[in-house]
Amino acid sequence: MITYAFVFARSGSKGLPKKNILPLNGIPLFAHSIKTAIEIDSVSKIFVSTESEVICSLAKSFGAIPIKRPKSLALDSTPEYICWQHAITQVKSIYGEFDRFLSLPPTSPLRRTSDVVRALDALTN
C-alpha cells in the first residue's frame, strides 16, 4: 500500500505573517509535519504544496518534495480541498497512483507520530 504525506504550507497568513516559516524549537513550523512523516514507516514520499519559493527550498532541505501551487490557490478564501485536488493531480502525473493520502497540517506541530500511525492503521483494519 502506497501512502504519500502532504503538507500544505502557504506563505500568507492573516493572523501571523509567514507563520509557516517562523521557527518553533529551532526549525520552521511546517518542517515539524515533514519530520512526523519521516518517522512513519508506511509513508513512501512527502510532498509540500506551496506557492512560496522559500518554502519550496526549505521543504527540500528537510527531505520533502515541493509541489508548486498557483498563487490563486494560496488565498485565505481558497478551500483546502481545492489545494488537495491540485496536489493529488500533480503527484499522480509525475509519480503515478497511490493508495493513501495523509494530510499533516503545519499548525499541529505537537501531534504525536503514534497517533498518526494509529489513524492510518484504522483505515486498513
PDB file of N, CA, C and O in Angstrom, residues 16-84:
ATOM      1  N   LEU A  16      -0.713  35.754  11.674  1.00  0.00           N
ATOM      2  CA  LEU A  16       0.724  35.747  11.950  1.00  0.00           C
ATOM      3  C   LEU A  16       1.465  35.616  10.616  1.00  0.00           C
ATOM      4  O   LEU A  16       1.650  34.512  10.106  1.00  0.00           O
ATOM      5  N   PRO A  17       1.872  36.742  10.038  1.00  0.00           N
ATOM      6  CA  PRO A  17       2.523  36.702   8.728  1.00  0.00           C
ATOM      7  C   PRO A  17       3.715  35.736   8.687  1.00  0.00           C
ATOM      8  O   PRO A  17       4.501  35.666   9.620  1.00  0.00           O
ATOM      9  N   LYS A  18       3.775  34.975   7.597  1.00  0.00           N
ATOM     10  CA  LYS A  18       4.846  33.998   7.347  1.00  0.00           C
ATOM     11  C   LYS A  18       4.965  32.952   8.454  1.00  0.00           C
ATOM     12  O   LYS A  18       6.044  32.421   8.709  1.00  0.00           O
ATOM     13  N   LYS A  19       3.845  32.624   9.090  1.00  0.00           N
ATOM     14  CA  LYS A  19       3.894  31.709  10.236  1.00  0.00           C
ATOM     15  C   LYS A  19       4.518  30.356   9.904  1.00  0.00           C
ATOM     16  O   LYS A  19       5.178  29.765  10.744  1.00  0.00           O
ATOM     17  N   ASN A  20       4.313  29.864   8.683  1.00  0.00           N
ATOM     18  CA  ASN A  20       4.824  28.530   8.350  1.00  0.00           C
ATOM     19  C   ASN A  20       6.340  28.435   8.313  1.00  0.00           C
ATOM     20  O   ASN A  20       6.890  27.343   8.409  1.00  0.00           O
ATOM     21  N   ILE A  21       7.020  29.576   8.166  1.00  0.00           N
ATOM     22  CA  ILE A  21       8.489  29.532   8.166  1.00  0.00           C
ATOM     23  C   ILE A  21       9.090  30.087   9.457  1.00  0.00           C
ATOM     24  O   ILE A  21      10.311  30.061   9.628  1.00  0.00           O
ATOM     25  N   LEU A  22       8.242  30.543  10.366  1.00  0.00           N
ATOM     26  CA  LEU A  22       8.766  31.006  11.648  1.00  0.00           C
ATOM     27  C   LEU A  22       9.290  29.812  12.446  1.00  0.00           C
ATOM     28  O   LEU A  22       8.707  28.724  12.405  1.00  0.00           O
ATOM     29  N   PRO A  23      10.393  29.992  13.157  1.00  0.00           N
ATOM     30  CA  PRO A  23      10.974  28.860  13.889  1.00  0.00           C
ATOM     31  C   PRO A  23      10.167  28.479  15.134  1.00  0.00           C
ATOM     32  O   PRO A  23       9.691  29.336  15.866  1.00  0.00           O
ATOM     33  N   LEU A  24      10.033  27.194  15.319  1.00  0.00           N
ATOM     34  CA  LEU A  24       9.466  26.620  16.535  1.00  0.00           C
ATOM     35  C   LEU A  24      10.436  25.526  16.953  1.00  0.00           C
ATOM     36  O   LEU A  24      10.672  24.579  16.191  1.00  0.00           O
ATOM     37  N   ASN A  25      11.032  25.696  18.102  1.00  0.00           N
ATOM     38  CA  ASN A  25      12.046  24.758  18.579  1.00  0.00           C
ATOM     39  C   ASN A  25      13.185  24.586  17.561  1.00  0.00           C
ATOM     40  O   ASN A  25      13.664  23.484  17.326  1.00  0.00           O
ATOM     41  N   GLY A  26      13.541  25.700  16.934  1.00  0.00           N
ATOM     42  CA  GLY A  26      14.707  25.709  16.063  1.00  0.00           C
ATOM     43  C   GLY A  26      14.487  25.388  14.593  1.00  0.00           C
ATOM     44  O   GLY A  26      15.423  25.464  13.812  1.00  0.00           O
ATOM     45  N   ILE A  27      13.269  24.999  14.206  1.00  0.00           N
ATOM     46  CA  ILE A  27      13.001  24.714  12.794  1.00  0.00           C
ATOM     47  C   ILE A  27      11.692  25.386  12.385  1.00  0.00           C
ATOM     48  O   ILE A  27      10.847  25.678  13.234  1.00  0.00           O
ATOM     49  N   PRO A  28      11.508  25.604  11.074  1.00  0.00           N
ATOM     50  CA  PRO A  28      10.261  26.227  10.627  1.00  0.00           C
ATOM     51  C   PRO A  28       9.038  25.406  11.050  1.00  0.00           C
ATOM     52  O   PRO A  28       9.092  24.172  11.096  1.00  0.00           O
ATOM     53  N   LEU A  29       7.963  26.110  11.327  1.00  0.00           N
ATOM     54  CA  LEU A  29       6.727  25.458  11.784  1.00  0.00           C
ATOM     55  C   LEU A  29       6.337  24.287  10.889  1.00  0.00           C
ATOM     56  O   LEU A  29       6.074  23.183  11.372  1.00  0.00           O
ATOM     57  N   PHE A  30       6.318  24.500   9.566  1.00  0.00           N
ATOM     58  CA  PHE A  30       5.852  23.442   8.668  1.00  0.00           C
ATOM     59  C   PHE A  30       6.784  22.221   8.660  1.00  0.00           C
ATOM     60  O   PHE A  30       6.358  21.111   8.339  1.00  0.00           O
ATOM     61  N   ALA A  31       8.049  22.403   9.015  1.00  0.00           N
ATOM     62  CA  ALA A  31       9.010  21.295   8.998  1.00  0.00           C
ATOM     63  C   ALA A  31       8.690  20.237  10.053  1.00  0.00           C
ATOM     64  O   ALA A  31       9.083  19.075   9.908  1.00  0.00           O
ATOM     65  N   HIS A  32       7.950  20.598  11.087  1.00  0.00           N
ATOM     66  CA  HIS A  32       7.539  19.603  12.087  1.00  0.00           C
ATOM     67  C   HIS A  32       6.646  18.539  11.451  1.00  0.00           C
ATOM     68  O   HIS A  32       6.726  17.361  11.807  1.00  0.00           O
ATOM     69  N   SER A  33       5.821  18.961  10.492  1.00  0.00           N
ATOM     70  CA  SER A  33       4.972  17.991   9.785  1.00  0.00           C
ATOM     71  C   SER A  33       5.810  17.057   8.923  1.00  0.00           C
ATOM     72  O   SER A  33       5.530  15.856   8.838  1.00  0.00           O
ATOM     73  N   ILE A  34       6.844  17.591   8.286  1.00  0.00           N
ATOM     74  CA  ILE A  34       7.753  16.748   7.500  1.00  0.00           C
ATOM     75  C   ILE A  34       8.446  15.742   8.416  1.00  0.00           C
ATOM     76  O   ILE A  34       8.533  14.557   8.086  1.00  0.00           O
ATOM     77  N   LYS A  35       8.927  16.210   9.549  1.00  0.00           N
ATOM     78  CA  LYS A  35       9.612  15.310  10.485  1.00  0.00           C
ATOM     79  C   LYS A  35       8.678  14.189  10.959  1.00  0.00           C
ATOM     80  O   LYS A  35       9.103  13.047  11.100  1.00  0.00           O
ATOM     81  N   THR A  36       7.425  14.521  11.204  1.00  0.00           N
ATOM     82  CA  THR A  36       6.460  13.493  11.591  1.00  0.00           C
ATOM     83  C   THR A  36       6.321  12.452  10.487  1.00  0.00           C
ATOM     84  O   THR A  36       6.366  11.243  10.744  1.00  0.00           O
ATOM     85  N   ALA A  37       6.164  12.912   9.250  1.00  0.00           N
ATOM     86  CA  ALA A  37       6.001  11.990   8.124  1.00  0.00           C
ATOM     87  C   ALA A  37       7.226  11.089   7.950  1.00  0.00           C
ATOM     88  O   ALA A  37       7.085   9.899   7.656  1.00  0.00           O
ATOM     89  N   ILE A  38       8.410  11.643   8.161  1.00  0.00           N
ATOM     90  CA  ILE A  38       9.647  10.855   8.039  1.00  0.00           C
ATOM     91  C   ILE A  38       9.659   9.711   9.052  1.00  0.00           C
ATOM     92  O   ILE A  38      10.162   8.621   8.766  1.00  0.00           O
ATOM     93  N   GLU A  39       9.072   9.930  10.209  1.00  0.00           N
ATOM     94  CA  GLU A  39       9.065   8.918  11.267  1.00  0.00           C
ATOM     95  C   GLU A  39       8.054   7.787  11.031  1.00  0.00           C
ATOM     96  O   GLU A  39       8.050   6.808  11.760  1.00  0.00           O
ATOM     97  N   ILE A  40       7.216   7.921  10.028  1.00  0.00           N
ATOM     98  CA  ILE A  40       6.178   6.922   9.764  1.00  0.00           C
ATOM     99  C   ILE A  40       6.669   5.987   8.658  1.00  0.00           C
ATOM    100  O   ILE A  40       6.818   6.396   7.502  1.00  0.00           O
ATOM    101  N   ASP A  41       6.915   4.742   9.008  1.00  0.00           N
ATOM    102  CA  ASP A  41       7.483   3.772   8.070  1.00  0.00           C
ATOM    103  C   ASP A  41       6.638   3.592   6.812  1.00  0.00           C
ATOM    104  O   ASP A  41       7.189   3.367   5.731  1.00  0.00           O
ATOM    105  N   SER A  42       5.321   3.688   6.925  1.00  0.00           N
ATOM    106  CA  SER A  42       4.466   3.420   5.771  1.00  0.00           C
ATOM    107  C   SER A  42       4.385   4.586   4.788  1.00  0.00           C
ATOM    108  O   SER A  42       3.826   4.430   3.701  1.00  0.00           O
ATOM    109  N   VAL A  43       4.939   5.733   5.127  1.00  0.00           N
ATOM    110  CA  VAL A  43       4.924   6.880   4.215  1.00  0.00           C
ATOM    111  C   VAL A  43       6.067   6.722   3.210  1.00  0.00           C
ATOM    112  O   VAL A  43       7.233   6.642   3.587  1.00  0.00           O
ATOM    113  N   SER A  44       5.700   6.679   1.933  1.00  0.00           N
ATOM    114  CA  SER A  44       6.684   6.485   0.868  1.00  0.00           C
ATOM    115  C   SER A  44       7.323   7.783   0.398  1.00  0.00           C
ATOM    116  O   SER A  44       8.505   7.815   0.077  1.00  0.00           O
ATOM    117  N   LYS A  45       6.527   8.827   0.306  1.00  0.00           N
ATOM    118  CA  LYS A  45       7.012  10.130  -0.146  1.00  0.00           C
ATOM    119  C   LYS A  45       6.294  11.223   0.636  1.00  0.00           C
ATOM    120  O   LYS A  45       5.168  11.039   1.093  1.00  0.00           O
ATOM    121  N   ILE A  46       6.984  12.370   0.752  1.00  0.00           N
ATOM    122  CA  ILE A  46       6.434  13.515   1.470  1.00  0.00           C
ATOM    123  C   ILE A  46       6.458  14.709   0.523  1.00  0.00           C
ATOM    124  O   ILE A  46       7.504  15.025  -0.061  1.00  0.00           O
ATOM    125  N   PHE A  47       5.311  15.355   0.385  1.00  0.00           N
ATOM    126  CA  PHE A  47       5.173  16.500  -0.508  1.00  0.00           C
ATOM    127  C   PHE A  47       4.765  17.733   0.286  1.00  0.00           C
ATOM    128  O   PHE A  47       4.004  17.636   1.252  1.00  0.00           O
ATOM    129  N   VAL A  48       5.276  18.884  -0.140  1.00  0.00           N
ATOM    130  CA  VAL A  48       4.859  20.161   0.442  1.00  0.00           C
ATOM    131  C   VAL A  48       4.280  20.999  -0.690  1.00  0.00           C
ATOM    132  O   VAL A  48       4.973  21.311  -1.666  1.00  0.00           O
ATOM    133  N   SER A  49       3.014  21.345  -0.548  1.00  0.00           N
ATOM    134  CA  SER A  49       2.333  22.186  -1.525  1.00  0.00           C
ATOM    135  C   SER A  49       2.405  23.632  -1.057  1.00  0.00           C
ATOM    136  O   SER A  49       1.971  23.960   0.044  1.00  0.00           O
ATOM    137  N   THR A  50       2.950  24.499  -1.923  1.00  0.00           N
ATOM    138  CA  THR A  50       3.123  25.904  -1.560  1.00  0.00           C
ATOM    139  C   THR A  50       3.282  26.763  -2.807  1.00  0.00           C
ATOM    140  O   THR A  50       3.691  26.274  -3.864  1.00  0.00           O
ATOM    141  N   GLU A  51       2.994  28.026  -2.653  1.00  0.00           N
ATOM    142  CA  GLU A  51       3.256  28.997  -3.719  1.00  0.00           C
ATOM    143  C   GLU A  51       4.589  29.705  -3.494  1.00  0.00           C
ATOM    144  O   GLU A  51       5.059  30.466  -4.321  1.00  0.00           O
ATOM    145  N   SER A  52       5.235  29.443  -2.381  1.00  0.00           N
ATOM    146  CA  SER A  52       6.434  30.160  -1.945  1.00  0.00           C
ATOM    147  C   SER A  52       7.729  29.462  -2.361  1.00  0.00           C
ATOM    148  O   SER A  52       7.933  28.284  -2.061  1.00  0.00           O
ATOM    149  N   GLU A  53       8.609  30.230  -3.000  1.00  0.00           N
ATOM    150  CA  GLU A  53       9.926  29.693  -3.362  1.00  0.00           C
ATOM    151  C   GLU A  53      10.736  29.379  -2.103  1.00  0.00           C
ATOM    152  O   GLU A  53      11.484  28.405  -2.068  1.00  0.00           O
ATOM    153  N   VAL A  54      10.599  30.209  -1.081  1.00  0.00           N
ATOM    154  CA  VAL A  54      11.324  29.984   0.180  1.00  0.00           C
ATOM    155  C   VAL A  54      10.891  28.664   0.803  1.00  0.00           C
ATOM    156  O   VAL A  54      11.727  27.850   1.211  1.00  0.00           O
ATOM    157  N   ILE A  55       9.591  28.436   0.865  1.00  0.00           N
ATOM    158  CA  ILE A  55       9.091  27.185   1.446  1.00  0.00           C
ATOM    159  C   ILE A  55       9.497  25.993   0.585  1.00  0.00           C
ATOM    160  O   ILE A  55       9.869  24.937   1.115  1.00  0.00           O
ATOM    161  N   CYS A  56       9.489  26.146  -0.743  1.00  0.00           N
ATOM    162  CA  CYS A  56       9.960  25.061  -1.626  1.00  0.00           C
ATOM    163  C   CYS A  56      11.391  24.680  -1.282  1.00  0.00           C
ATOM    164  O   CYS A  56      11.716  23.494  -1.144  1.00  0.00           O
ATOM    165  N   SER A  57      12.237  25.674  -1.150  1.00  0.00           N
ATOM    166  CA  SER A  57      13.643  25.424  -0.845  1.00  0.00           C
ATOM    167  C   SER A  57      13.814  24.768   0.523  1.00  0.00           C
ATOM    168  O   SER A  57      14.565  23.797   0.679  1.00  0.00           O
ATOM    169  N   LEU A  58      13.111  25.290   1.517  1.00  0.00           N
ATOM    170  CA  LEU A  58      13.185  24.707   2.858  1.00  0.00           C
ATOM    171  C   LEU A  58      12.637  23.282   2.874  1.00  0.00           C
ATOM    172  O   LEU A  58      13.196  22.409   3.548  1.00  0.00           O
ATOM    173  N   ALA A  59      11.555  23.048   2.139  1.00  0.00           N
ATOM    174  CA  ALA A  59      10.967  21.702   2.082  1.00  0.00           C
ATOM    175  C   ALA A  59      11.997  20.692   1.597  1.00  0.00           C
ATOM    176  O   ALA A  59      12.152  19.609   2.179  1.00  0.00           O
ATOM    177  N   LYS A  60      12.720  21.047   0.540  1.00  0.00           N
ATOM    178  CA  LYS A  60      13.771  20.159   0.014  1.00  0.00           C
ATOM    179  C   LYS A  60      14.832  19.889   1.074  1.00  0.00           C
ATOM    180  O   LYS A  60      15.281  18.759   1.238  1.00  0.00           O
ATOM    181  N   SER A  61      15.216  20.922   1.799  1.00  0.00           N
ATOM    182  CA  SER A  61      16.282  20.752   2.796  1.00  0.00           C
ATOM    183  C   SER A  61      15.862  19.845   3.948  1.00  0.00           C
ATOM    184  O   SER A  61      16.709  19.260   4.613  1.00  0.00           O
ATOM    185  N   PHE A  62      14.554  19.707   4.169  1.00  0.00           N
ATOM    186  CA  PHE A  62      14.056  18.826   5.224  1.00  0.00           C
ATOM    187  C   PHE A  62      13.630  17.460   4.686  1.00  0.00           C
ATOM    188  O   PHE A  62      13.115  16.630   5.428  1.00  0.00           O
ATOM    189  N   GLY A  63      13.839  17.220   3.394  1.00  0.00           N
ATOM    190  CA  GLY A  63      13.589  15.896   2.833  1.00  0.00           C
ATOM    191  C   GLY A  63      12.260  15.710   2.142  1.00  0.00           C
ATOM    192  O   GLY A  63      11.871  14.579   1.848  1.00  0.00           O
ATOM    193  N   ALA A  64      11.556  16.798   1.853  1.00  0.00           N
ATOM    194  CA  ALA A  64      10.261  16.703   1.177  1.00  0.00           C
ATOM    195  C   ALA A  64      10.390  17.141  -0.280  1.00  0.00           C
ATOM    196  O   ALA A  64      11.358  17.791  -0.673  1.00  0.00           O
ATOM    197  N   ILE A  65       9.394  16.791  -1.052  1.00  0.00           N
ATOM    198  CA  ILE A  65       9.326  17.154  -2.463  1.00  0.00           C
ATOM    199  C   ILE A  65       8.340  18.311  -2.597  1.00  0.00           C
ATOM    200  O   ILE A  65       7.161  18.162  -2.247  1.00  0.00           O
ATOM    201  N   PRO A  66       8.795  19.459  -3.083  1.00  0.00           N
ATOM    202  CA  PRO A  66       7.868  20.583  -3.211  1.00  0.00           C
ATOM    203  C   PRO A  66       6.943  20.439  -4.415  1.00  0.00           C
ATOM    204  O   PRO A  66       7.331  19.902  -5.451  1.00  0.00           O
ATOM    205  N   ILE A  67       5.716  20.893  -4.230  1.00  0.00           N
ATOM    206  CA  ILE A  67       4.740  20.995  -5.308  1.00  0.00           C
ATOM    207  C   ILE A  67       4.417  22.475  -5.424  1.00  0.00           C
ATOM    208  O   ILE A  67       3.897  23.074  -4.476  1.00  0.00           O
ATOM    209  N   LYS A  68       4.729  23.060  -6.557  1.00  0.00           N
ATOM    210  CA  LYS A  68       4.473  24.483  -6.750  1.00  0.00           C
ATOM    211  C   LYS A  68       2.982  24.700  -6.982  1.00  0.00           C
ATOM    212  O   LYS A  68       2.399  24.155  -7.907  1.00  0.00           O
ATOM    213  N   ARG A  69       2.383  25.455  -6.090  1.00  0.00           N
ATOM    214  CA  ARG A  69       0.955  25.737  -6.128  1.00  0.00           C
ATOM    215  C   ARG A  69       0.731  27.125  -6.736  1.00  0.00           C
ATOM    216  O   ARG A  69       1.451  28.063  -6.394  1.00  0.00           O
ATOM    217  N   PRO A  70      -0.253  27.288  -7.609  1.00  0.00           N
ATOM    218  CA  PRO A  70      -0.544  28.622  -8.135  1.00  0.00           C
ATOM    219  C   PRO A  70      -0.943  29.584  -7.002  1.00  0.00           C
ATOM    220  O   PRO A  70      -1.579  29.170  -6.033  1.00  0.00           O
ATOM    221  N   LYS A  71      -0.568  30.837  -7.143  1.00  0.00           N
ATOM    222  CA  LYS A  71      -0.914  31.834  -6.117  1.00  0.00           C
ATOM    223  C   LYS A  71      -2.424  31.930  -5.915  1.00  0.00           C
ATOM    224  O   LYS A  71      -2.887  32.225  -4.819  1.00  0.00           O
ATOM    225  N   SER A  72      -3.186  31.641  -6.955  1.00  0.00           N
ATOM    226  CA  SER A  72      -4.648  31.689  -6.839  1.00  0.00           C
ATOM    227  C   SER A  72      -5.178  30.607  -5.891  1.00  0.00           C
ATOM    228  O   SER A  72      -6.317  30.694  -5.427  1.00  0.00           O
ATOM    229  N   LEU A  73      -4.356  29.600  -5.590  1.00  0.00           N
ATOM    230  CA  LEU A  73      -4.745  28.547  -4.643  1.00  0.00           C
ATOM    231  C   LEU A  73      -4.074  28.735  -3.289  1.00  0.00           C
ATOM    232  O   LEU A  73      -3.997  27.798  -2.493  1.00  0.00           O
ATOM    233  N   ALA A  74      -3.586  29.939  -3.029  1.00  0.00           N
ATOM    234  CA  ALA A  74      -2.908  30.216  -1.758  1.00  0.00           C
ATOM    235  C   ALA A  74      -3.532  31.421  -1.051  1.00  0.00           C
ATOM    236  O   ALA A  74      -2.856  32.143  -0.326  1.00  0.00           O
ATOM    237  N   LEU A  75      -4.809  31.587  -1.253  1.00  0.00           N
ATOM    238  CA  LEU A  75      -5.530  32.698  -0.641  1.00  0.00           C
ATOM    239  C   LEU A  75      -6.225  32.248   0.641  1.00  0.00           C
ATOM    240  O   LEU A  75      -6.503  31.054   0.809  1.00  0.00           O
ATOM    241  N   ASP A  76      -6.519  33.191   1.522  1.00  0.00           N
ATOM    242  CA  ASP A  76      -7.282  32.864   2.736  1.00  0.00           C
ATOM    243  C   ASP A  76      -8.612  32.202   2.398  1.00  0.00           C
ATOM    244  O   ASP A  76      -9.103  31.362   3.148  1.00  0.00           O
ATOM    245  N   SER A  77      -9.174  32.588   1.269  1.00  0.00           N
ATOM    246  CA  SER A  77     -10.501  32.103   0.895  1.00  0.00           C
ATOM    247  C   SER A  77     -10.482  30.796   0.102  1.00  0.00           C
ATOM    248  O   SER A  77     -11.540  30.241  -0.209  1.00  0.00           O
ATOM    249  N   THR A  78      -9.314  30.280  -0.230  1.00  0.00           N
ATOM    250  CA  THR A  78      -9.222  29.046  -1.019  1.00  0.00           C
ATOM    251  C   THR A  78      -9.591  27.840  -0.160  1.00  0.00           C
ATOM    252  O   THR A  78      -8.956  27.588   0.861  1.00  0.00           O
ATOM    253  N   PRO A  79     -10.622  27.089  -0.557  1.00  0.00           N
ATOM    254  CA  PRO A  79     -10.971  25.882   0.203  1.00  0.00           C
ATOM    255  C   PRO A  79      -9.832  24.865   0.164  1.00  0.00           C
ATOM    256  O   PRO A  79      -9.194  24.657  -0.884  1.00  0.00           O
ATOM    257  N   GLU A  80      -9.577  24.240   1.282  1.00  0.00           N
ATOM    258  CA  GLU A  80      -8.452  23.303   1.377  1.00  0.00           C
ATOM    259  C   GLU A  80      -8.586  22.144   0.396  1.00  0.00           C
ATOM    260  O   GLU A  80      -7.596  21.696  -0.180  1.00  0.00           O
ATOM    261  N   TYR A  81      -9.799  21.673   0.182  1.00  0.00           N
ATOM    262  CA  TYR A  81      -9.966  20.521  -0.707  1.00  0.00           C
ATOM    263  C   TYR A  81      -9.536  20.839  -2.138  1.00  0.00           C
ATOM    264  O   TYR A  81      -9.087  19.942  -2.864  1.00  0.00           O
ATOM    265  N   ILE A  82      -9.608  22.108  -2.554  1.00  0.00           N
ATOM    266  CA  ILE A  82      -9.144  22.501  -3.889  1.00  0.00           C
ATOM    267  C   ILE A  82      -7.616  22.343  -3.963  1.00  0.00           C
ATOM    268  O   ILE A  82      -7.072  21.880  -4.960  1.00  0.00           O
ATOM    269  N   CYS A  83      -6.937  22.715  -2.890  1.00  0.00           N
ATOM    270  CA  CYS A  83      -5.468  22.539  -2.821  1.00  0.00           C
ATOM    271  C   CYS A  83      -5.124  21.058  -2.831  1.00  0.00           C
ATOM    272  O   CYS A  83      -4.135  20.645  -3.454  1.00  0.00           O
ATOM    273  N   TRP A  84      -5.915  20.254  -2.131  1.00  0.00           N
ATOM    274  CA  TRP A  84      -5.706  18.810  -2.133  1.00  0.00           C
ATOM    275  C   TRP A  84      -5.824  18.265  -3.557  1.00  0.00           C
ATOM    276  O   TRP A  84      -4.986  17.481  -4.004  1.00  0.00           O
TER     277      TRP A  84
END
